[in-house]
mmCIF file with all atom_site columns, C-alpha atoms in Angstrom:
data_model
loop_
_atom_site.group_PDB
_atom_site.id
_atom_site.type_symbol
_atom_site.label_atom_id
_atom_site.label_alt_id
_atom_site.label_comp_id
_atom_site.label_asym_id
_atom_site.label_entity_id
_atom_site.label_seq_id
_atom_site.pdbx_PDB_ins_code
_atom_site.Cartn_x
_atom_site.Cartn_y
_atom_site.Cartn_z
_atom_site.occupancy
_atom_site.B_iso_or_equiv
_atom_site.pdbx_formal_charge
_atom_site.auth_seq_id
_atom_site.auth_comp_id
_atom_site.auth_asym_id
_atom_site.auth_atom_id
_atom_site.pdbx_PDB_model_num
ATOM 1   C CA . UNK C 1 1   ? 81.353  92.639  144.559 1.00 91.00 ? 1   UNK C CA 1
ATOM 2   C CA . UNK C 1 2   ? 83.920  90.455  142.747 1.00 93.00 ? 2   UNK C CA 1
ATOM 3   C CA . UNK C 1 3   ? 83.645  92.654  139.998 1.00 93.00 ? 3   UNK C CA 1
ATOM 4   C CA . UNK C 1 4   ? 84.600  95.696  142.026 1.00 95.00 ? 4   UNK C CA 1
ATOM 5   C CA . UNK C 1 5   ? 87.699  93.167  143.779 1.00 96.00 ? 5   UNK C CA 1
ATOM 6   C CA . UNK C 1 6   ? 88.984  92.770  140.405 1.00 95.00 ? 6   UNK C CA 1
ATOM 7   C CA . UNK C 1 7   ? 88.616  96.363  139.144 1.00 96.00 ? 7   UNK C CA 1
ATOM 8   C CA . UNK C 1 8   ? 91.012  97.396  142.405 1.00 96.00 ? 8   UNK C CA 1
ATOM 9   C CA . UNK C 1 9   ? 93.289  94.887  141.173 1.00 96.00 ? 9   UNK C CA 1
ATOM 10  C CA . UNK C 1 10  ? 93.539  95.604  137.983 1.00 97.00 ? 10  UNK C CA 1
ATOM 11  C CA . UNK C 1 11  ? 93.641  99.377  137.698 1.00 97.00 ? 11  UNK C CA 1
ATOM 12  C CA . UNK C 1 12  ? 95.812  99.571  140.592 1.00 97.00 ? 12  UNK C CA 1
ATOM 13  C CA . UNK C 1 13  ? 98.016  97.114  139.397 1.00 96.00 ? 13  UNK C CA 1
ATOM 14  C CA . UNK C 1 14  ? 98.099  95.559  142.627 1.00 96.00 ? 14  UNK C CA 1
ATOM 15  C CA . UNK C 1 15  ? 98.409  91.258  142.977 1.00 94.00 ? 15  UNK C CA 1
ATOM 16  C CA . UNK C 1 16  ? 95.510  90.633  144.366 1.00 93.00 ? 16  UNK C CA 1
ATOM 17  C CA . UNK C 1 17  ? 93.573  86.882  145.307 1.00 93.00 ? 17  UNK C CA 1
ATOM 18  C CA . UNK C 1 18  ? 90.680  87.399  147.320 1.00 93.00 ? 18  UNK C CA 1
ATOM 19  C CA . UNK C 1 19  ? 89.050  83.960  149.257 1.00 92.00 ? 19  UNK C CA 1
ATOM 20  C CA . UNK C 1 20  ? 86.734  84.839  151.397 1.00 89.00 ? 20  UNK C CA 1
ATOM 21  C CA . UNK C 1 21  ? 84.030  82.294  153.245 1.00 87.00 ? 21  UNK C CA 1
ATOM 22  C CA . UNK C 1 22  ? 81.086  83.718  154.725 1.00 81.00 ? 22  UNK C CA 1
ATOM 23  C CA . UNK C 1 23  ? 77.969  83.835  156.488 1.00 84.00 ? 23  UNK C CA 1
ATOM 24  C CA . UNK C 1 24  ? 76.004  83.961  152.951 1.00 77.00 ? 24  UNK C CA 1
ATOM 25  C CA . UNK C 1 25  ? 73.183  82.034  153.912 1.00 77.00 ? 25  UNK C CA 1
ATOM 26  C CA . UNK C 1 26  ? 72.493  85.129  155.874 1.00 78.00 ? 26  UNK C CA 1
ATOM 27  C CA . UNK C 1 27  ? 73.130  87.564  153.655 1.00 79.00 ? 27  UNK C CA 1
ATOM 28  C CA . UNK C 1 28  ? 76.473  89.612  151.958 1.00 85.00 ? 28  UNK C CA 1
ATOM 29  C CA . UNK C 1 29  ? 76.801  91.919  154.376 1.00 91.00 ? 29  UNK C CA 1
ATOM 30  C CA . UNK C 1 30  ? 79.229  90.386  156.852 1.00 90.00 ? 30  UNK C CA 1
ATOM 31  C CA . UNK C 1 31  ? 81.156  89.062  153.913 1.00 93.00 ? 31  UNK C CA 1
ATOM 32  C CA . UNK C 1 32  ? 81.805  91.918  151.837 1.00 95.00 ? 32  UNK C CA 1
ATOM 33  C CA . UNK C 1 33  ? 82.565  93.923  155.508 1.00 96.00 ? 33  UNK C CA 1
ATOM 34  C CA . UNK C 1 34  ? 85.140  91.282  155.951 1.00 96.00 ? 34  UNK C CA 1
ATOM 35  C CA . UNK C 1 35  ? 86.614  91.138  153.217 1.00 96.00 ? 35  UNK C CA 1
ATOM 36  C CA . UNK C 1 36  ? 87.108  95.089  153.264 1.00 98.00 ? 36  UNK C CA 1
ATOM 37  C CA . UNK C 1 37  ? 88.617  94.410  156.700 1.00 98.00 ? 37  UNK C CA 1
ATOM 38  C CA . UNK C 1 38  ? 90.998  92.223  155.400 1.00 97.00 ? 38  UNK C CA 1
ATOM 39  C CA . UNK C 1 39  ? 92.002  94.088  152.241 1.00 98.00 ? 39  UNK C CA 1
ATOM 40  C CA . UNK C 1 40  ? 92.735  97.315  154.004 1.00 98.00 ? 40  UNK C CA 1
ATOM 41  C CA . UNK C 1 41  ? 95.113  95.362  156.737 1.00 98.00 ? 41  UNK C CA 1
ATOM 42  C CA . UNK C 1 42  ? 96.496  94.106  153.852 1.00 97.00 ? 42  UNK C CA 1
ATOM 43  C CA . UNK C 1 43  ? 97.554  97.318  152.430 1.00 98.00 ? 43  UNK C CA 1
ATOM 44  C CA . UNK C 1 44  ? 98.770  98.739  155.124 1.00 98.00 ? 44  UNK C CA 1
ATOM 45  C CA . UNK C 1 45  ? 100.885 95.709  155.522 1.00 98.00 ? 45  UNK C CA 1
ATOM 46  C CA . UNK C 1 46  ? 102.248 95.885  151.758 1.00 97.00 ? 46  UNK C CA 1
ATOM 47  C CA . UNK C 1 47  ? 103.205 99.654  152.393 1.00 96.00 ? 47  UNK C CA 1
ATOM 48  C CA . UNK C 1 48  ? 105.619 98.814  154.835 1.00 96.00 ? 48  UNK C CA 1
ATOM 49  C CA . UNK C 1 49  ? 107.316 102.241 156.494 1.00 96.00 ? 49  UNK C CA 1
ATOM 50  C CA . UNK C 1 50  ? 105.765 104.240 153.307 1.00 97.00 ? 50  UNK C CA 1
ATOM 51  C CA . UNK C 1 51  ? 109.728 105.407 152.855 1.00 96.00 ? 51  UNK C CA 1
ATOM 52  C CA . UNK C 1 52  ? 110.018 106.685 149.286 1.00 96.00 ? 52  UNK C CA 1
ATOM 53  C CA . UNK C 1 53  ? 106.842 106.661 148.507 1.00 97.00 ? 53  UNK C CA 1
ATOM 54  C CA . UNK C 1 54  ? 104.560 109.693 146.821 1.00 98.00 ? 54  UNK C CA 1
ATOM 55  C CA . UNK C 1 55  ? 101.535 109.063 149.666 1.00 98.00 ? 55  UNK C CA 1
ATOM 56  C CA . UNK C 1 56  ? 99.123  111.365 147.506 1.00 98.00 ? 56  UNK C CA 1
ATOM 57  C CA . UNK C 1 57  ? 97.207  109.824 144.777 1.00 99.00 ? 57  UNK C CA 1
ATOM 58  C CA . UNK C 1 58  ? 94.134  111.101 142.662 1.00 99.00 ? 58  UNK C CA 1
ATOM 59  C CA . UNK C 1 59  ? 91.928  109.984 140.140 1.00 99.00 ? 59  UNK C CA 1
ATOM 60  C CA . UNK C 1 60  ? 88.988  111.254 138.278 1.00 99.00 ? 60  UNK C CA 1
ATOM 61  C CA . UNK C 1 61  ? 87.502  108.296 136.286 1.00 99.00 ? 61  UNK C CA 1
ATOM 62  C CA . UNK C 1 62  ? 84.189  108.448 134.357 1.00 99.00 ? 62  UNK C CA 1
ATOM 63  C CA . UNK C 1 63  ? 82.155  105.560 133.433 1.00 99.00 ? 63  UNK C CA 1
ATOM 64  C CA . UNK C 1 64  ? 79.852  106.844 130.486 1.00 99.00 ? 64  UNK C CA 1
ATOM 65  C CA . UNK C 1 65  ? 77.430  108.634 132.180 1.00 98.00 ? 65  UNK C CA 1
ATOM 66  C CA . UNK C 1 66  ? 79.432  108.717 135.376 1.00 99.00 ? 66  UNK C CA 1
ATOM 67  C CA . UNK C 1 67  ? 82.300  109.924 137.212 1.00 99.00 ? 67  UNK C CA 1
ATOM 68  C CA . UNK C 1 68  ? 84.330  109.132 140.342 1.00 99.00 ? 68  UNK C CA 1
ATOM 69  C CA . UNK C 1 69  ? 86.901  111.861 141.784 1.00 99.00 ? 69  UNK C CA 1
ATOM 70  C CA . UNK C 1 70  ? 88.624  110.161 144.198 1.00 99.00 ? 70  UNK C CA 1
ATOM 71  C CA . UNK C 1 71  ? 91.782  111.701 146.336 1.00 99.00 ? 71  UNK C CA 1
ATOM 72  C CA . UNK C 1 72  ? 93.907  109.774 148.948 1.00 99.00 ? 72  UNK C CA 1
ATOM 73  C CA . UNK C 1 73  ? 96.386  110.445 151.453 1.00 99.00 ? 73  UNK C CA 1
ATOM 74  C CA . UNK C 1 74  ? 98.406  107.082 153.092 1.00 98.00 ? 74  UNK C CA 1
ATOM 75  C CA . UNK C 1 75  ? 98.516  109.623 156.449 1.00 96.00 ? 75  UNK C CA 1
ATOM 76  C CA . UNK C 1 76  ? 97.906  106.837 159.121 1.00 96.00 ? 76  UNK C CA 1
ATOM 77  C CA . UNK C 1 77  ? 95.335  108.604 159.735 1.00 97.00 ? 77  UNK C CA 1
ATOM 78  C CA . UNK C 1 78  ? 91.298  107.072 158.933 1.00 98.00 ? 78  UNK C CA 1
ATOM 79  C CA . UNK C 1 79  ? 89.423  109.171 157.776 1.00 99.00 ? 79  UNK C CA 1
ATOM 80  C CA . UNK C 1 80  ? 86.598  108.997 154.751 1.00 99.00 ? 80  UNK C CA 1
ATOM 81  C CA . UNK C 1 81  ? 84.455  111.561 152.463 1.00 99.00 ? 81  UNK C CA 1
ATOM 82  C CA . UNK C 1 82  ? 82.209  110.288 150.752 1.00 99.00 ? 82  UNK C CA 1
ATOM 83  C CA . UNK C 1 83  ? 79.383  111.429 148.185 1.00 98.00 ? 83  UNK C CA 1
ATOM 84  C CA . UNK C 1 84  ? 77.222  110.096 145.310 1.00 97.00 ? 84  UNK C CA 1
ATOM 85  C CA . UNK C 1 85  ? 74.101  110.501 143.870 1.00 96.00 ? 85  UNK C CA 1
ATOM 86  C CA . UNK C 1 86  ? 71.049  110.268 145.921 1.00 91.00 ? 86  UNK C CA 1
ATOM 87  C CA . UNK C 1 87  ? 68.238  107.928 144.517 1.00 91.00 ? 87  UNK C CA 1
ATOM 88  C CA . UNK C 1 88  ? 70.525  105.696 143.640 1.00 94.00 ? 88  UNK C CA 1
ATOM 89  C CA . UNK C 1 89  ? 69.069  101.839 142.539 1.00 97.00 ? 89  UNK C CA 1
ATOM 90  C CA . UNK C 1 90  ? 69.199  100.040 145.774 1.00 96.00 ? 90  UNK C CA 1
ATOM 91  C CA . UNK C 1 91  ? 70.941  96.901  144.440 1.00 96.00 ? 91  UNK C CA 1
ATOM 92  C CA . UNK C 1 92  ? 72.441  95.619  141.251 1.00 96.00 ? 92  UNK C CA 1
ATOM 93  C CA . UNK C 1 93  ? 72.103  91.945  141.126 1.00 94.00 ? 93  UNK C CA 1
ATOM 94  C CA . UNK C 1 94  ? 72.646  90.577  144.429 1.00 91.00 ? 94  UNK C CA 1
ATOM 95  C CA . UNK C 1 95  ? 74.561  93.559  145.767 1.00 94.00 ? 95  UNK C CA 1
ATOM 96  C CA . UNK C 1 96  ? 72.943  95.923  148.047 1.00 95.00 ? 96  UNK C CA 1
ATOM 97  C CA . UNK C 1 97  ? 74.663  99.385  146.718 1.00 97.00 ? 97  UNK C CA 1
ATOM 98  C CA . UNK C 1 98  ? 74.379  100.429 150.607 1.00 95.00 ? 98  UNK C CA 1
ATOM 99  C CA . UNK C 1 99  ? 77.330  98.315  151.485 1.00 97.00 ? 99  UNK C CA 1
ATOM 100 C CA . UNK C 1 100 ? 79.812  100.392 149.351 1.00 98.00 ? 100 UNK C CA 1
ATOM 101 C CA . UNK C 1 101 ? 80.435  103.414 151.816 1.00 98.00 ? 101 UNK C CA 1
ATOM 102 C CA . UNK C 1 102 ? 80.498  100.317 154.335 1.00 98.00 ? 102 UNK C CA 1
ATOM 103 C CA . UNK C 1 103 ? 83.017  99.137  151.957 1.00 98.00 ? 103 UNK C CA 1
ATOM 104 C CA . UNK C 1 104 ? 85.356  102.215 152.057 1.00 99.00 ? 104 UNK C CA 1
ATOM 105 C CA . UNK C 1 105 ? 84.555  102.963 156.102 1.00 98.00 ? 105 UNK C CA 1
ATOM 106 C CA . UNK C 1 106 ? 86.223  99.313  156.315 1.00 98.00 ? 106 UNK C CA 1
ATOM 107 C CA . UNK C 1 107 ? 89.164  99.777  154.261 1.00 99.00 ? 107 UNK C CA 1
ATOM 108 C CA . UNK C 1 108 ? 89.852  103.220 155.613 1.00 99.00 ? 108 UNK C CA 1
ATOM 109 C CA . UNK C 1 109 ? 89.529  101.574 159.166 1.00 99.00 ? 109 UNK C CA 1
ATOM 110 C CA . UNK C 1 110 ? 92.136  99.447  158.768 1.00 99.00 ? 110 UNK C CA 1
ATOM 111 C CA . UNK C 1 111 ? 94.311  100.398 155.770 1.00 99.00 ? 111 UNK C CA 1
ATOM 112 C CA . UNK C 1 112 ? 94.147  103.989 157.870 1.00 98.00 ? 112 UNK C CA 1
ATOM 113 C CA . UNK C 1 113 ? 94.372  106.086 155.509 1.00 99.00 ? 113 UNK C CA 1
ATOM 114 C CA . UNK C 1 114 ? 92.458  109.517 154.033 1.00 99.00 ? 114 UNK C CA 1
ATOM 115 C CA . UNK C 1 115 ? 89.989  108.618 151.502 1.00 99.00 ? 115 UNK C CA 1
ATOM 116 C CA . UNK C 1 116 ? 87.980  111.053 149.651 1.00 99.00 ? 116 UNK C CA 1
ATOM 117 C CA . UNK C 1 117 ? 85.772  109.943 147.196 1.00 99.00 ? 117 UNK C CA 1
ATOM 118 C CA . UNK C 1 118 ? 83.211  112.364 145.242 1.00 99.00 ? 118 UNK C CA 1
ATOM 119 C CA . UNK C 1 119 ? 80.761  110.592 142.704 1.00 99.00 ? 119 UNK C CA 1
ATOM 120 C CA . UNK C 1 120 ? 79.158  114.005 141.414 1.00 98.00 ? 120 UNK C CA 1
ATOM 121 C CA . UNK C 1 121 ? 76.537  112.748 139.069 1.00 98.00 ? 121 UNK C CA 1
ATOM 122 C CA . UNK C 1 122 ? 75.698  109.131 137.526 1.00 98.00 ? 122 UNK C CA 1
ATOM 123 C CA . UNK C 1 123 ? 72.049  107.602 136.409 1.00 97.00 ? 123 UNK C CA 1
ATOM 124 C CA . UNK C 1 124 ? 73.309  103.681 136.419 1.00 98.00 ? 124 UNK C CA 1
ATOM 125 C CA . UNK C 1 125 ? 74.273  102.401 139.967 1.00 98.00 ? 125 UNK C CA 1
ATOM 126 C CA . UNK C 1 126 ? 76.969  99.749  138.161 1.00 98.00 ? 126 UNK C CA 1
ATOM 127 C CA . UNK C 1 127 ? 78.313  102.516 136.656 1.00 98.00 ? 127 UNK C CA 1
ATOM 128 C CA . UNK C 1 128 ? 78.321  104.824 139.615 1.00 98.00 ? 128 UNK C CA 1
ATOM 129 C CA . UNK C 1 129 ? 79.455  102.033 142.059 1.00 98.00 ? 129 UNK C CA 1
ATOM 130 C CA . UNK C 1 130 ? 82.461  100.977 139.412 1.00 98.00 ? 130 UNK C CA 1
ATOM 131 C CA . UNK C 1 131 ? 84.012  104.191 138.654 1.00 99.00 ? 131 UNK C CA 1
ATOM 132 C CA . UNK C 1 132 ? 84.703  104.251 142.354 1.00 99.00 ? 132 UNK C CA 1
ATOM 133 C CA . UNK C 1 133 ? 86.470  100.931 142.481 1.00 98.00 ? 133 UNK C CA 1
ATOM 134 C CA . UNK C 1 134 ? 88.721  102.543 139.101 1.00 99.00 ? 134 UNK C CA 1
ATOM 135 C CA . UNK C 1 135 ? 89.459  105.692 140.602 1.00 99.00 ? 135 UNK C CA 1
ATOM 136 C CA . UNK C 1 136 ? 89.969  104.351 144.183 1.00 99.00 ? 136 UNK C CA 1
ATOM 137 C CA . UNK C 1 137 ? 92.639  101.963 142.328 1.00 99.00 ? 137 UNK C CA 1
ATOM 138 C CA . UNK C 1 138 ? 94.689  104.119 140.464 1.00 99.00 ? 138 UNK C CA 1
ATOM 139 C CA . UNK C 1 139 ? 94.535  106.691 142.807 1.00 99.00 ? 139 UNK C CA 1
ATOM 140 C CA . UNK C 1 140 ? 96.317  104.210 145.799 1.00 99.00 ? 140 UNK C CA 1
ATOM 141 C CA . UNK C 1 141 ? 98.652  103.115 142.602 1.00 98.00 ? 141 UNK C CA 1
ATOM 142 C CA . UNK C 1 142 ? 100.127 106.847 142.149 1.00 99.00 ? 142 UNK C CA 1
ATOM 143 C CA . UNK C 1 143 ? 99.940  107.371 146.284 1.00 99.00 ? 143 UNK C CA 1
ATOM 144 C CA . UNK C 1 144 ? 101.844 104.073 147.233 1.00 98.00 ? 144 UNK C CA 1
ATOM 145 C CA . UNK C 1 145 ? 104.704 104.144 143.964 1.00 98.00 ? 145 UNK C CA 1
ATOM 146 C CA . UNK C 1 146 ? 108.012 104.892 145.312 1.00 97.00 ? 146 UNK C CA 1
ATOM 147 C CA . UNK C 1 147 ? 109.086 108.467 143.637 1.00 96.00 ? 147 UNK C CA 1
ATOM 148 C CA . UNK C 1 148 ? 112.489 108.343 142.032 1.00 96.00 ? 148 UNK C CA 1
ATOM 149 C CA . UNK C 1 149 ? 113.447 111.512 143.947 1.00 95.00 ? 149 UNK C CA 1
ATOM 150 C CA . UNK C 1 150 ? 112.477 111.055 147.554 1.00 94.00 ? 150 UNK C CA 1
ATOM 151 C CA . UNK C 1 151 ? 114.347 107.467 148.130 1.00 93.00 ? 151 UNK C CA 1
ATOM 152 C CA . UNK C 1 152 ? 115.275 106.992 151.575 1.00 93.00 ? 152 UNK C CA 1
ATOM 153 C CA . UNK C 1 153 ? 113.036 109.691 152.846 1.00 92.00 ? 153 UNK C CA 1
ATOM 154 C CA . UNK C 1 154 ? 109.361 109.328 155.027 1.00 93.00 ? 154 UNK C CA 1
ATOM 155 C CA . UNK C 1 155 ? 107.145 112.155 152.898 1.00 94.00 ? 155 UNK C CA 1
ATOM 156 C CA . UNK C 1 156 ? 105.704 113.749 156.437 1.00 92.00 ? 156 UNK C CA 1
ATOM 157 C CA . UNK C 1 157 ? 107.278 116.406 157.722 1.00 87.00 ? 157 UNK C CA 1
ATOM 158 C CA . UNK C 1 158 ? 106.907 115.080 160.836 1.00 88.00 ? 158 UNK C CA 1
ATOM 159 C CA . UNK C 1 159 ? 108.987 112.340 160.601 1.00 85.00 ? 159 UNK C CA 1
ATOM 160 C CA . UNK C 1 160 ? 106.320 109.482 161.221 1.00 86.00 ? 160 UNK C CA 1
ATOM 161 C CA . UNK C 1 161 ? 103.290 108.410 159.043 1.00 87.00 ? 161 UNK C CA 1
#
């Protein structure tokens, strides 16, 4: 899971020092929830009123063999898609590959935002699991960078996000 931390970080450009303690005696489950927990209050905190900003993002990032498409939307509203390839290797290393929809459910929850992420094909389950983390990060980068010609104004029509 550290891996996948630092991927966010780095592809998203995005300062990012993750600590987390946890109940690992038990097992990673609770931690890597957590964690998610905490990162997506986190970026809803570092988006502040979303003035300026673009608030769509994309990404379509392959990892040899596989490929993430990943769209978002910083509504304020929670909501997640998400898709990969059945038969997928149930852990790599120590990491149970079940916990990374439980990952993005988390985020979404609190970061409350639309996440769609579609992982159409992929054999290795590092590789399918990765891509996500890579196109989840760039696409938040594009959503959340202020664009030069909207300053000052919400992008909702609406007039709340």
């Amino acid at each position: 899971y550290d891996h996948m931390l630092d991927q966010l970080g780095r592809h998203g450009l995005f300062d990012l020092t993750v600590k987390t303690e946890g109940d690992l005696h038990i097992d990673t489950h609770h931690t890597i929830e957590d964690t998610a927990l905490a990162l997506g209050a986190a970026f809803k905190q570092a988006l502040g009123d979303k003035v300026g900003i673009y608030r769509f993002g994309n990404c379509t990032v392959p990892l040899d063999e596989s490929l993430a498409q990943v769209t978002v939307d910083l509504s304020g509203r929670p909501y997640l898609v998400h898709t990969e390839p059945e038969n997928m290797a149930p852990m790599i290393g120590t990491y149970d590959t079940t916990m990374t929809r439980h990952i993005f459910e988390s985020f979404v929850a609190q970061a409350q935002i639309a996440l769609h992420i579609h992982v159409p094909y992929g054999r290795n389950a590092h590789h399918i699991v990765e891509c996500q983390f890579k196109a989840l990060a760039r696409a938040l980068r594009y959503a959340s960078e202020h664009d030069p010609r909207a300053a000052g104004i919400l992008p909702s029509t609406k007039g709340a996000l």
